[in-house]
Short mmCIF file of C-alpha atoms in Angstrom, two decimals:
data_model
loop_
_atom_site.label_atom_id
_atom_site.label_comp_id
_atom_site.label_asym_id
_atom_site.label_seq_id
_atom_site.Cartn_x
_atom_site.Cartn_y
_atom_site.Cartn_z
CA MET A 7 0.00 0.00 0.00
CA SER A 8 1.60 3.27 -1.08
CA ARG A 9 1.31 6.51 0.76
CA GLY A 10 -0.01 9.61 -0.96
CA LYS A 11 2.44 12.30 -1.93
CA GLN A 12 3.11 14.68 0.96
CA VAL A 13 2.20 18.27 0.15
CA ASP A 14 4.64 20.91 1.35
CA PRO A 15 3.06 23.60 3.51
CA ALA A 16 2.60 27.01 1.94
CA PRO A 17 5.47 29.46 2.44
CA ALA A 18 5.32 31.44 5.66
CA VAL A 19 5.64 35.24 5.69
CA VAL A 20 5.99 37.52 8.71
CA VAL A 21 4.77 41.09 8.23
CA LEU A 22 6.46 43.57 10.57
CA GLY A 23 4.07 46.44 11.19
CA GLY A 24 0.29 46.35 11.44
CA GLY A 25 -0.46 49.78 10.07
CA ILE A 26 -2.53 50.18 6.93
CA ALA A 27 0.49 49.26 4.76
CA GLY A 28 1.22 46.06 6.67
CA LEU A 29 -2.41 45.02 6.70
CA CYS A 30 -2.82 45.60 2.95
CA ALA A 31 0.36 43.67 2.17
CA ALA A 32 -0.85 40.85 4.42
CA ARG A 33 -4.15 40.77 2.53
CA GLU A 34 -2.37 40.10 -0.75
CA LEU A 35 -0.27 37.37 0.83
CA THR A 36 -3.19 35.57 2.46
CA ALA A 37 -5.23 35.85 -0.75
CA ALA A 38 -2.41 33.98 -2.50
CA GLY A 39 -2.67 31.16 0.03
CA LEU A 40 0.46 31.92 2.07
CA ARG A 41 0.77 31.50 5.83
CA VAL A 42 0.92 35.02 7.27
CA THR A 43 1.79 36.42 10.70
CA VAL A 44 1.50 40.15 11.41
CA LEU A 45 3.44 41.69 14.30
CA GLU A 46 2.42 45.18 15.46
CA ALA A 47 4.44 47.01 18.13
CA SER A 48 1.60 49.14 19.47
CA ALA A 49 -1.59 48.04 21.20
CA THR A 50 -3.77 48.63 18.14
CA PHE A 51 -3.68 47.92 14.41
CA GLY A 52 -4.12 50.42 11.62
CA GLY A 53 -1.47 53.00 12.40
CA SER A 54 -2.80 56.42 11.42
CA VAL A 55 -6.06 54.84 10.20
CA ALA A 56 -7.36 54.38 13.72
CA GLY A 57 -10.37 55.35 15.79
CA HIS A 58 -11.20 56.58 19.28
CA GLU A 59 -14.40 57.24 21.22
CA LEU A 60 -15.54 60.66 22.46
CA ALA A 61 -18.96 61.54 23.87
CA GLY A 62 -20.38 58.26 22.60
CA LEU A 63 -19.11 58.88 19.06
CA THR A 64 -16.48 56.67 17.42
CA LEU A 65 -14.28 59.13 15.57
CA ASP A 66 -11.19 58.92 13.40
CA ALA A 67 -8.04 59.44 15.44
CA GLY A 68 -5.94 59.89 12.31
CA ALA A 69 -6.82 59.94 8.61
CA GLU A 70 -10.44 60.97 8.02
CA SER A 71 -10.48 61.17 4.21
CA PHE A 72 -8.73 59.97 1.08
CA SER A 73 -7.87 61.37 -2.33
CA THR A 74 -10.28 60.49 -5.13
CA ARG A 75 -7.58 60.72 -7.80
CA SER A 76 -7.92 56.95 -8.23
CA ASP A 77 -10.26 54.11 -7.33
CA THR A 78 -7.74 52.62 -4.87
CA VAL A 79 -9.54 53.29 -1.59
CA PRO A 80 -13.12 52.80 -2.87
CA ALA A 81 -12.03 49.49 -4.43
CA LEU A 82 -10.59 48.32 -1.12
CA ALA A 83 -13.76 49.44 0.65
CA ARG A 84 -15.86 47.42 -1.80
CA GLU A 85 -13.70 44.33 -1.26
CA LEU A 86 -14.26 44.65 2.48
CA GLY A 87 -18.00 45.21 2.25
CA LEU A 88 -17.77 48.95 2.96
CA GLY A 89 -18.34 50.27 -0.55
CA ALA A 90 -21.81 51.60 0.21
CA LEU A 91 -20.35 53.84 2.94
CA VAL A 92 -18.22 56.06 0.68
CA ARG A 93 -19.30 59.68 1.11
CA THR A 94 -18.18 63.03 -0.28
CA PRO A 95 -17.80 65.97 2.10
CA ASN A 96 -19.76 69.19 2.29
CA PRO A 97 -18.66 71.12 -0.83
CA ALA A 98 -18.41 74.39 1.15
CA GLY A 99 -14.64 73.89 1.29
CA ALA A 100 -11.98 75.08 3.71
CA TRP A 101 -10.64 78.51 4.64
CA LEU A 102 -7.15 79.91 5.06
CA TYR A 103 -5.87 81.88 8.04
CA LEU A 104 -3.17 84.24 6.78
CA PRO A 105 -1.04 86.97 8.38
CA GLY A 106 -2.87 90.25 8.74
CA GLN A 107 -2.15 93.44 10.63
CA GLU A 108 -0.40 93.65 14.02
CA GLY A 109 0.38 89.95 14.04
CA ARG A 110 -3.23 88.84 13.97
CA GLY A 111 -4.47 86.61 11.20
CA GLN A 112 -7.26 87.04 8.70
CA ALA A 113 -9.54 84.30 7.40
CA PHE A 114 -10.30 83.85 3.70
CA PRO A 115 -12.17 81.13 1.76
CA LEU A 116 -9.76 78.82 -0.07
CA PRO A 117 -10.33 78.71 -3.85
CA ALA A 118 -12.13 75.46 -4.56
CA SER A 119 -10.50 74.61 -7.88
CA GLY A 120 -6.98 73.93 -6.65
CA LEU A 121 -4.77 71.05 -5.63
CA LEU A 122 -2.66 71.40 -2.47
CA GLY A 123 -3.40 75.11 -2.72
CA ILE A 124 -2.22 75.44 -6.34
CA PRO A 125 -5.01 77.27 -8.20
CA ALA A 126 -6.26 75.68 -11.39
CA ASP A 127 -7.90 78.93 -12.46
CA VAL A 128 -6.09 82.18 -11.61
CA ARG A 129 -9.23 84.05 -12.72
CA ASP A 130 -11.02 82.83 -9.58
CA PRO A 131 -12.44 86.06 -8.04
CA GLY A 132 -11.35 84.99 -4.57
CA LEU A 133 -7.70 84.75 -5.56
CA THR A 134 -6.99 88.49 -5.61
CA ALA A 135 -8.27 88.89 -2.05
CA LEU A 136 -5.83 86.20 -0.95
CA ILE A 137 -2.64 87.23 -2.73
CA GLY A 138 -3.20 90.75 -4.10
CA ARG A 139 -3.67 92.10 -7.62
CA ALA A 140 0.01 92.16 -8.62
CA ALA A 141 0.53 88.57 -7.47
CA THR A 142 -2.60 87.48 -9.35
CA VAL A 143 -1.22 88.99 -12.56
CA ARG A 144 2.08 87.20 -11.95
CA ALA A 145 0.27 83.90 -11.39
CA GLY A 146 -1.51 84.36 -14.72
CA LEU A 147 1.82 84.30 -16.55
CA ASP A 148 1.85 80.54 -15.93
CA ARG A 149 -0.36 80.13 -19.01
CA ALA A 150 2.09 82.02 -21.23
CA LEU A 151 5.58 81.24 -19.93
CA PRO A 152 7.46 78.40 -21.66
CA LEU A 153 8.32 75.44 -19.46
CA GLY A 154 11.99 75.62 -20.39
CA GLY A 155 14.12 73.08 -18.59
CA LEU A 156 12.19 73.16 -15.30
CA LEU A 157 10.70 69.68 -15.62
CA ASN A 158 14.01 68.13 -16.71
CA GLN A 159 15.59 68.65 -13.30
CA GLU A 160 16.20 65.34 -11.56
CA GLN A 161 15.57 66.77 -8.10
CA LEU A 162 12.63 69.15 -8.19
CA SER A 163 10.62 70.39 -5.22
CA LEU A 164 6.95 71.30 -5.19
CA GLY A 165 7.93 74.76 -3.98
CA ALA A 166 10.31 75.30 -6.90
CA VAL A 167 7.58 74.39 -9.41
CA VAL A 168 5.02 76.75 -7.88
CA ARG A 169 7.50 79.61 -7.49
CA ALA A 170 8.72 79.31 -11.08
CA ARG A 171 5.29 79.06 -12.64
CA MET A 172 3.03 81.22 -10.44
CA GLY A 173 5.31 83.30 -8.24
CA ALA A 174 6.32 83.61 -4.59
CA GLU A 175 2.99 84.91 -3.25
CA VAL A 176 1.01 81.90 -4.48
CA LEU A 177 3.60 79.71 -2.80
CA LYS A 178 3.64 81.66 0.47
CA ARG A 179 -0.03 82.47 0.90
CA LEU A 180 -1.72 79.48 -0.74
CA VAL A 181 0.44 76.40 -1.16
CA ALA A 182 2.57 76.62 1.99
CA PRO A 183 -0.40 76.84 4.42
CA VAL A 184 -2.17 73.94 2.72
CA VAL A 185 0.91 71.73 2.52
CA GLY A 186 1.86 72.62 6.09
CA GLY A 187 -1.61 71.83 7.40
CA VAL A 188 -2.14 68.64 5.40
CA LEU A 189 1.37 67.19 5.18
CA SER A 190 3.23 68.99 8.01
CA ALA A 191 5.92 69.95 5.52
CA ASP A 192 7.49 72.86 3.67
CA PRO A 193 6.80 72.79 -0.10
CA ASP A 194 10.48 73.55 -0.77
CA ASP A 195 11.42 70.28 0.98
CA LEU A 196 8.91 68.05 -0.81
CA ASP A 197 9.80 66.05 -3.90
CA VAL A 198 7.16 67.09 -6.43
CA ASP A 199 6.82 63.56 -7.86
CA ALA A 200 6.00 62.13 -4.44
CA ALA A 201 3.81 65.02 -3.26
CA VAL A 202 1.73 65.20 -6.46
CA PRO A 203 2.31 62.04 -8.52
CA GLY A 204 1.81 62.65 -12.21
CA LEU A 205 2.08 66.45 -12.06
CA ARG A 206 5.20 66.60 -14.24
CA ALA A 207 3.56 64.53 -16.96
CA MET A 208 0.43 66.65 -16.87
CA MET A 209 2.47 69.85 -17.10
CA ARG A 210 4.28 68.55 -20.17
CA ARG A 211 0.97 67.67 -21.76
CA HIS A 212 -0.89 70.89 -20.93
CA ARG A 213 2.08 73.30 -20.95
CA SER A 214 1.24 75.05 -17.67
CA LEU A 215 0.91 74.32 -13.97
CA GLY A 216 -2.65 75.62 -13.65
CA ALA A 217 -3.88 73.62 -16.64
CA ALA A 218 -2.20 70.50 -15.29
CA VAL A 219 -3.89 70.95 -11.89
CA GLY A 220 -7.24 71.52 -13.62
CA ALA A 221 -6.81 68.35 -15.65
CA MET A 222 -5.93 66.33 -12.55
CA ARG A 223 -8.97 67.66 -10.74
CA ALA A 224 -11.18 66.88 -13.73
CA ALA A 225 -9.84 63.33 -13.86
CA ALA A 226 -10.98 62.69 -10.29
CA PRO A 227 -14.59 61.60 -9.66
CA ALA A 228 -17.02 64.48 -9.95
CA GLY A 229 -17.81 66.69 -6.98
CA THR A 230 -14.72 66.74 -4.81
CA ALA A 231 -11.04 65.83 -4.59
CA VAL A 232 -11.53 63.81 -1.40
CA ALA A 233 -14.02 61.41 0.11
CA GLY A 234 -14.47 59.44 3.31
CA LEU A 235 -16.51 56.64 4.86
CA GLU A 236 -19.74 57.14 6.75
CA GLY A 237 -18.85 56.04 10.25
CA GLY A 238 -15.16 56.88 9.80
CA MET A 239 -12.08 55.72 7.94
CA HIS A 240 -11.06 53.59 10.92
CA GLN A 241 -13.56 51.02 9.65
CA LEU A 242 -11.00 50.04 7.00
CA THR A 243 -8.70 48.82 9.76
CA SER A 244 -11.44 46.88 11.53
CA ALA A 245 -12.60 45.23 8.32
CA LEU A 246 -9.06 44.38 7.21
CA THR A 247 -8.15 42.74 10.51
CA GLN A 248 -11.38 40.75 10.54
CA ARG A 249 -10.87 39.59 6.96
CA LEU A 250 -7.25 38.62 7.61
CA GLU A 251 -8.17 36.56 10.66
CA ARG A 252 -11.02 34.91 8.75
CA ASP A 253 -8.54 33.96 6.03
CA GLY A 254 -6.16 32.39 8.53
CA ALA A 255 -3.61 35.12 9.24
CA ALA A 256 -2.24 35.39 12.77
CA LEU A 257 -2.33 38.98 14.05
CA HIS A 258 -0.38 39.96 17.17
CA HIS A 259 -0.39 43.46 18.63
CA SER A 260 1.93 44.76 21.38
CA GLU A 261 4.74 42.66 19.90
CA ALA A 262 7.63 44.47 18.27
CA ALA A 263 10.43 42.86 16.31
CA ARG A 264 13.75 43.39 18.09
CA ASN A 265 16.01 41.68 15.58
CA LEU A 266 15.75 40.47 12.00
CA ALA A 267 18.34 38.06 10.58
CA ARG A 268 18.90 36.06 7.42
CA THR A 269 19.26 32.30 7.89
CA PRO A 270 20.01 29.45 5.45
CA GLU A 271 16.32 28.50 5.57
CA GLY A 272 14.89 32.01 5.34
CA TRP A 273 14.50 34.61 8.08
CA SER A 274 14.57 34.73 11.85
CA ILE A 275 12.52 37.35 13.68
CA THR A 276 13.13 37.93 17.37
CA THR A 277 10.67 39.77 19.62
CA SER A 278 10.84 40.34 23.37
CA SER A 279 9.15 37.00 24.03
CA ARG A 280 9.97 34.61 21.18
CA THR A 281 11.74 33.88 17.91
CA LEU A 282 9.83 33.20 14.73
CA THR A 283 11.07 31.75 11.46
CA ALA A 284 9.72 32.53 8.01
CA ASP A 285 10.45 32.00 4.35
CA ALA A 286 10.10 35.74 3.76
CA VAL A 287 9.38 39.02 5.53
CA VAL A 288 7.59 42.25 4.72
CA VAL A 289 8.93 45.24 6.62
CA ALA A 290 6.05 47.71 6.91
CA THR A 291 7.23 49.81 9.84
CA ASP A 292 8.20 53.47 9.81
CA GLY A 293 11.40 54.34 7.95
CA PRO A 294 13.95 54.59 10.76
CA THR A 295 12.72 51.33 12.33
CA ALA A 296 12.79 49.53 8.97
CA VAL A 297 16.38 50.57 8.26
CA ASP A 298 17.50 49.60 11.76
CA LEU A 299 15.90 46.16 11.49
CA LEU A 300 17.47 45.50 8.09
CA ALA A 301 20.87 47.03 8.86
CA SER A 302 22.66 43.71 9.47
CA THR A 303 21.31 41.96 6.36
CA VAL A 304 20.92 44.88 3.92
CA PRO A 305 23.63 47.26 5.17
CA ARG A 306 23.59 49.40 2.02
CA ILE A 307 20.28 51.00 3.00
CA GLN A 308 21.75 52.59 6.13
CA GLU A 309 23.00 55.56 4.08
CA ASP A 310 19.38 56.31 3.17
CA ARG A 311 17.98 56.09 6.70
CA PRO A 312 15.30 58.80 6.88
CA ALA A 313 15.28 61.39 9.61
CA VAL A 314 12.85 60.92 12.48
CA VAL A 315 9.74 62.93 11.67
CA PRO A 316 8.75 65.37 14.45
CA ALA A 317 5.72 64.49 16.53
CA VAL A 318 2.26 65.61 15.49
CA ALA A 319 -0.53 66.02 18.05
CA LEU A 320 -4.21 65.90 17.17
CA VAL A 321 -6.64 67.44 19.66
CA SER A 322 -10.24 66.35 19.17
CA LEU A 323 -12.96 68.38 20.85
CA VAL A 324 -16.67 67.63 21.12
CA VAL A 325 -18.35 70.91 22.01
CA ASP A 326 -21.90 72.10 22.59
CA VAL A 327 -21.91 75.40 20.68
CA PRO A 328 -25.08 75.96 18.59
CA GLN A 329 -23.51 79.03 16.94
CA LEU A 330 -21.31 76.62 14.99
CA ASP A 331 -24.34 75.13 13.25
CA ALA A 332 -23.85 77.82 10.59
CA ALA A 333 -20.33 76.49 9.78
CA PRO A 334 -18.82 80.01 9.85
CA ARG A 335 -15.51 78.92 8.30
CA GLY A 336 -16.66 76.13 6.01
CA THR A 337 -15.23 72.68 6.67
CA GLY A 338 -12.12 73.93 8.45
CA VAL A 339 -9.18 76.29 8.44
CA LEU A 340 -5.56 75.87 7.29
CA VAL A 341 -3.12 78.17 9.06
CA ALA A 342 -0.09 79.94 7.60
CA ARG A 343 3.19 79.30 9.40
CA ASN A 344 3.91 82.92 10.41
CA VAL A 345 0.56 83.77 12.05
CA ALA A 346 1.23 84.99 15.59
CA ASP A 347 -2.14 84.51 17.32
CA VAL A 348 -2.70 80.80 16.55
CA ARG A 349 -0.43 77.80 17.22
CA ALA A 350 -2.44 75.08 15.46
CA LYS A 351 -1.52 74.33 11.86
CA ALA A 352 -5.00 73.25 10.88
CA LEU A 353 -8.54 72.86 12.16
CA THR A 354 -11.12 70.51 10.73
CA HIS A 355 -14.75 71.28 11.55
CA ALA A 356 -15.65 67.62 11.21
CA THR A 357 -19.41 67.98 11.76
CA ALA A 358 -19.51 70.69 9.09
CA LYS A 359 -17.44 68.58 6.71
CA TRP A 360 -19.35 65.31 7.08
CA PRO A 361 -23.19 65.48 7.17
CA TRP A 362 -23.40 61.94 8.56
CA LEU A 363 -21.32 62.98 11.58
CA ALA A 364 -23.45 66.08 12.17
CA ALA A 365 -26.53 63.84 12.25
CA ALA A 366 -24.86 61.47 14.72
CA ALA A 367 -23.69 64.31 17.00
CA GLY A 368 -27.05 66.05 17.08
CA PRO A 369 -28.03 69.74 16.83
CA GLY A 370 -25.65 72.16 18.51
CA ASN A 371 -22.96 69.53 19.08
CA HIS A 372 -19.79 69.80 17.03
CA VAL A 373 -16.60 67.82 16.51
CA LEU A 374 -13.45 69.89 15.99
CA ARG A 375 -10.01 68.46 15.19
CA LEU A 376 -6.96 70.68 15.65
CA SER A 377 -3.49 69.52 14.63
CA PHE A 378 -0.21 70.77 16.06
CA GLY A 379 3.40 70.21 15.11
CA ARG A 380 4.99 71.81 12.06
CA GLY A 381 8.40 70.22 12.47
CA ALA A 382 10.13 73.57 13.02
CA ASP A 383 12.88 73.72 15.63
CA ASP A 384 11.13 76.60 17.40
CA ASP A 385 7.72 74.87 17.62
CA ASP A 386 7.39 72.50 20.55
CA THR A 387 3.61 72.78 20.86
CA ALA A 388 2.96 69.14 19.94
CA ARG A 389 5.13 68.03 22.87
CA LEU A 390 3.17 69.94 25.54
CA PRO A 391 1.15 68.01 28.16
CA ASP A 392 -2.39 67.07 27.20
CA ASP A 393 -4.15 69.63 29.41
CA GLU A 394 -2.02 72.51 28.11
CA LEU A 395 -2.60 71.39 24.55
CA GLN A 396 -6.34 71.20 25.09
CA SER A 397 -6.37 74.75 26.47
CA ILE A 398 -4.43 76.02 23.44
CA ALA A 399 -6.79 74.13 21.13
CA LEU A 400 -9.82 75.85 22.68
CA HIS A 401 -8.24 79.27 22.20
CA ASP A 402 -7.21 78.51 18.63
CA ALA A 403 -10.62 77.08 17.71
CA SER A 404 -12.29 80.26 18.98
CA VAL A 405 -9.96 82.45 16.92
CA LEU A 406 -10.11 80.37 13.75
CA LEU A 407 -13.88 79.92 13.75
CA GLY A 408 -14.72 83.41 15.00
CA VAL A 409 -16.94 81.98 17.75
CA ASP A 410 -16.07 82.00 21.44
CA ILE A 411 -15.72 78.46 22.80
CA SER A 412 -15.26 78.19 26.56
CA PRO A 413 -14.14 75.24 28.70
CA SER A 414 -17.74 74.80 29.89
CA ASP A 415 -18.78 74.13 26.27
CA VAL A 416 -16.55 71.06 26.04
CA VAL A 417 -18.47 67.77 26.22
CA ASP A 418 -15.42 65.54 25.71
CA TRP A 419 -11.88 65.75 24.34
CA ASP A 420 -8.81 63.67 23.59
CA VAL A 421 -5.22 64.09 22.43
CA VAL A 422 -3.67 61.62 19.99
CA ARG A 423 0.05 61.82 19.24
CA TRP A 424 1.76 60.49 16.14
CA THR A 425 5.49 59.98 15.63
CA ASN A 426 6.84 59.24 12.15
CA ALA A 427 3.25 59.09 10.91
CA LEU A 428 3.70 61.79 8.26
CA PRO A 429 7.09 61.09 6.64
CA HIS A 430 8.30 63.76 4.25
CA ALA A 431 9.10 62.71 0.69
CA THR A 432 12.02 65.12 0.47
CA LEU A 433 14.13 65.99 -2.57
CA GLY A 434 15.76 62.98 -4.17
CA HIS A 435 12.96 60.69 -3.02
CA ARG A 436 12.81 58.66 -6.24
CA ASP A 437 16.54 58.01 -6.21
CA ARG A 438 16.51 56.96 -2.54
CA VAL A 439 13.62 54.58 -3.14
CA ALA A 440 15.39 53.07 -6.14
CA ARG A 441 18.57 52.47 -4.13
CA ILE A 442 16.65 50.88 -1.26
CA ARG A 443 14.65 48.65 -3.60
CA ALA A 444 17.81 47.52 -5.41
CA ALA A 445 19.58 46.69 -2.16
CA ALA A 446 16.60 44.68 -0.86
CA ALA A 447 16.21 42.84 -4.18
CA ASN A 448 19.74 41.47 -3.83
CA GLU A 449 18.78 39.83 -0.55
CA GLY A 450 15.65 38.03 -1.76
CA GLY A 451 12.71 37.05 0.39
CA VAL A 452 12.13 40.57 1.69
CA GLU A 453 9.86 43.44 0.70
CA ILE A 454 9.73 46.91 2.21
CA THR A 455 6.67 49.14 2.15
CA GLY A 456 5.10 52.04 4.01
CA ALA A 457 4.52 55.76 3.59
CA TRP A 458 8.22 56.60 3.91
CA LEU A 459 8.77 54.87 0.55
CA ALA A 460 5.35 55.03 -1.10
CA GLY A 461 4.77 58.77 -0.78
CA THR A 462 1.99 60.79 0.76
CA GLY A 463 -1.63 59.79 1.21
CA LEU A 464 -3.62 56.59 1.58
CA VAL A 465 -3.77 56.01 -2.17
CA SER A 466 0.01 55.81 -2.52
CA VAL A 467 0.46 53.75 0.65
CA ILE A 468 -2.24 51.20 -0.19
CA ASP A 469 -1.18 50.84 -3.83
CA ASN A 470 2.45 50.27 -2.87
CA ALA A 471 1.66 47.82 -0.08
CA ARG A 472 -0.61 45.71 -2.24
CA ASP A 473 1.87 45.72 -5.12
CA ARG A 474 4.73 44.65 -2.83
CA GLY A 475 2.67 41.94 -1.16
CA ALA A 476 1.48 40.55 -4.49
CA ALA A 477 5.01 40.60 -5.96
CA LEU A 478 6.40 38.70 -2.98
CA ALA A 479 3.61 36.12 -3.19
CA ARG A 480 4.35 35.50 -6.88
CA ARG A 481 8.07 34.97 -6.21
CA LEU A 482 7.47 32.59 -3.33
CA LEU A 483 4.91 30.52 -5.21
CA ALA A 484 7.03 30.42 -8.36
CA GLY A 485 9.90 28.98 -6.37
CA ARG A 486 7.93 26.02 -4.95
#
């Protein structure tokens, strides 16, 4: 009597990092039939796509929207049974808080046709109020000036593109406040290809920056450049973890990798309590942690170790202030760096932005999110104790919204702090990524993903993580 042929078990992969990148990579691996273990250092999964509860409301503690420039996030939502929850925000749009007289700021509506503050139409009547008549005329030259050799530069910042095409005032009074509030970065430090993927190609095609921005906005689904999920973006994390566990993945939180080593059989991963072995690994941590873990096996990447990104603090307030029902400053306010009377870099009036949240909160109740931490050496606001930060947030919210909000109006509040959550894709980003990818490819059995490589925004992070997970699965299965 002969025995049946023994079937080798599927390759095992350990994913280091249970943020949205790690979870998406793990989804591709489990879908391919591999044995997957996810190790997350913190107590919760999802990274910056997380939730918290205030005043009986489950709110986003990090990302609360996504770019609609592609179908990436809606497609993932549909896969996870969340497709029907995709919602567009109130089209009222955001405001800017810019330097005025005697150090106090002034609030202006942000032109609705732009992208990261770059106006698609310099004829927008609100533009002159923001930057002045002379600067508006200068911005209009974008349509007539030749591109020259600008787009041929290997290392090109977003700030350099805007300054060359539309002038310094558009950069200072429009783009810098938006980029600072959204990405916690200076436009002159950001690699244009990572900050706005595809912008160079669009500029070559349409021969101007404004026309390129207009074309990119037109290519997005109608109505808005961003969308969210009714109930909050944190539902992506919950649905991903549930799907992974259903498909057989082992998910472990509060367990950080201490050491990662190559072995003749594959990889060895040591945590504080055990050692795991795997055929392959996906490193989906923040940049500095990833480089440190891989330093002994892929030493060449140490020269491209990214700087630690300064902390960002998000103060969420639930307040009972019926005067805010009128949404006096639209869906929120982005603050210029050199305003003296406000320390926050941005405020989101969440109940004005998302009608579903306003309905859940009830009349007169409002959810405000204020973010702190610009990364400047002279700005330590994000490191202040929670109670001090909450007091500053109340003051800033009153100033930015033009409505007095007192401590007695606060129903509930929380402070969430993020470190290395908003990595900056600085100049030379493409070259650094290429070097890191080449070094890892020589090792085999390892993939690296995460925002520090993928670029800014959920779309870039999810696309990269899924691509890297799928590529690793194909290599492992082809080698069986």
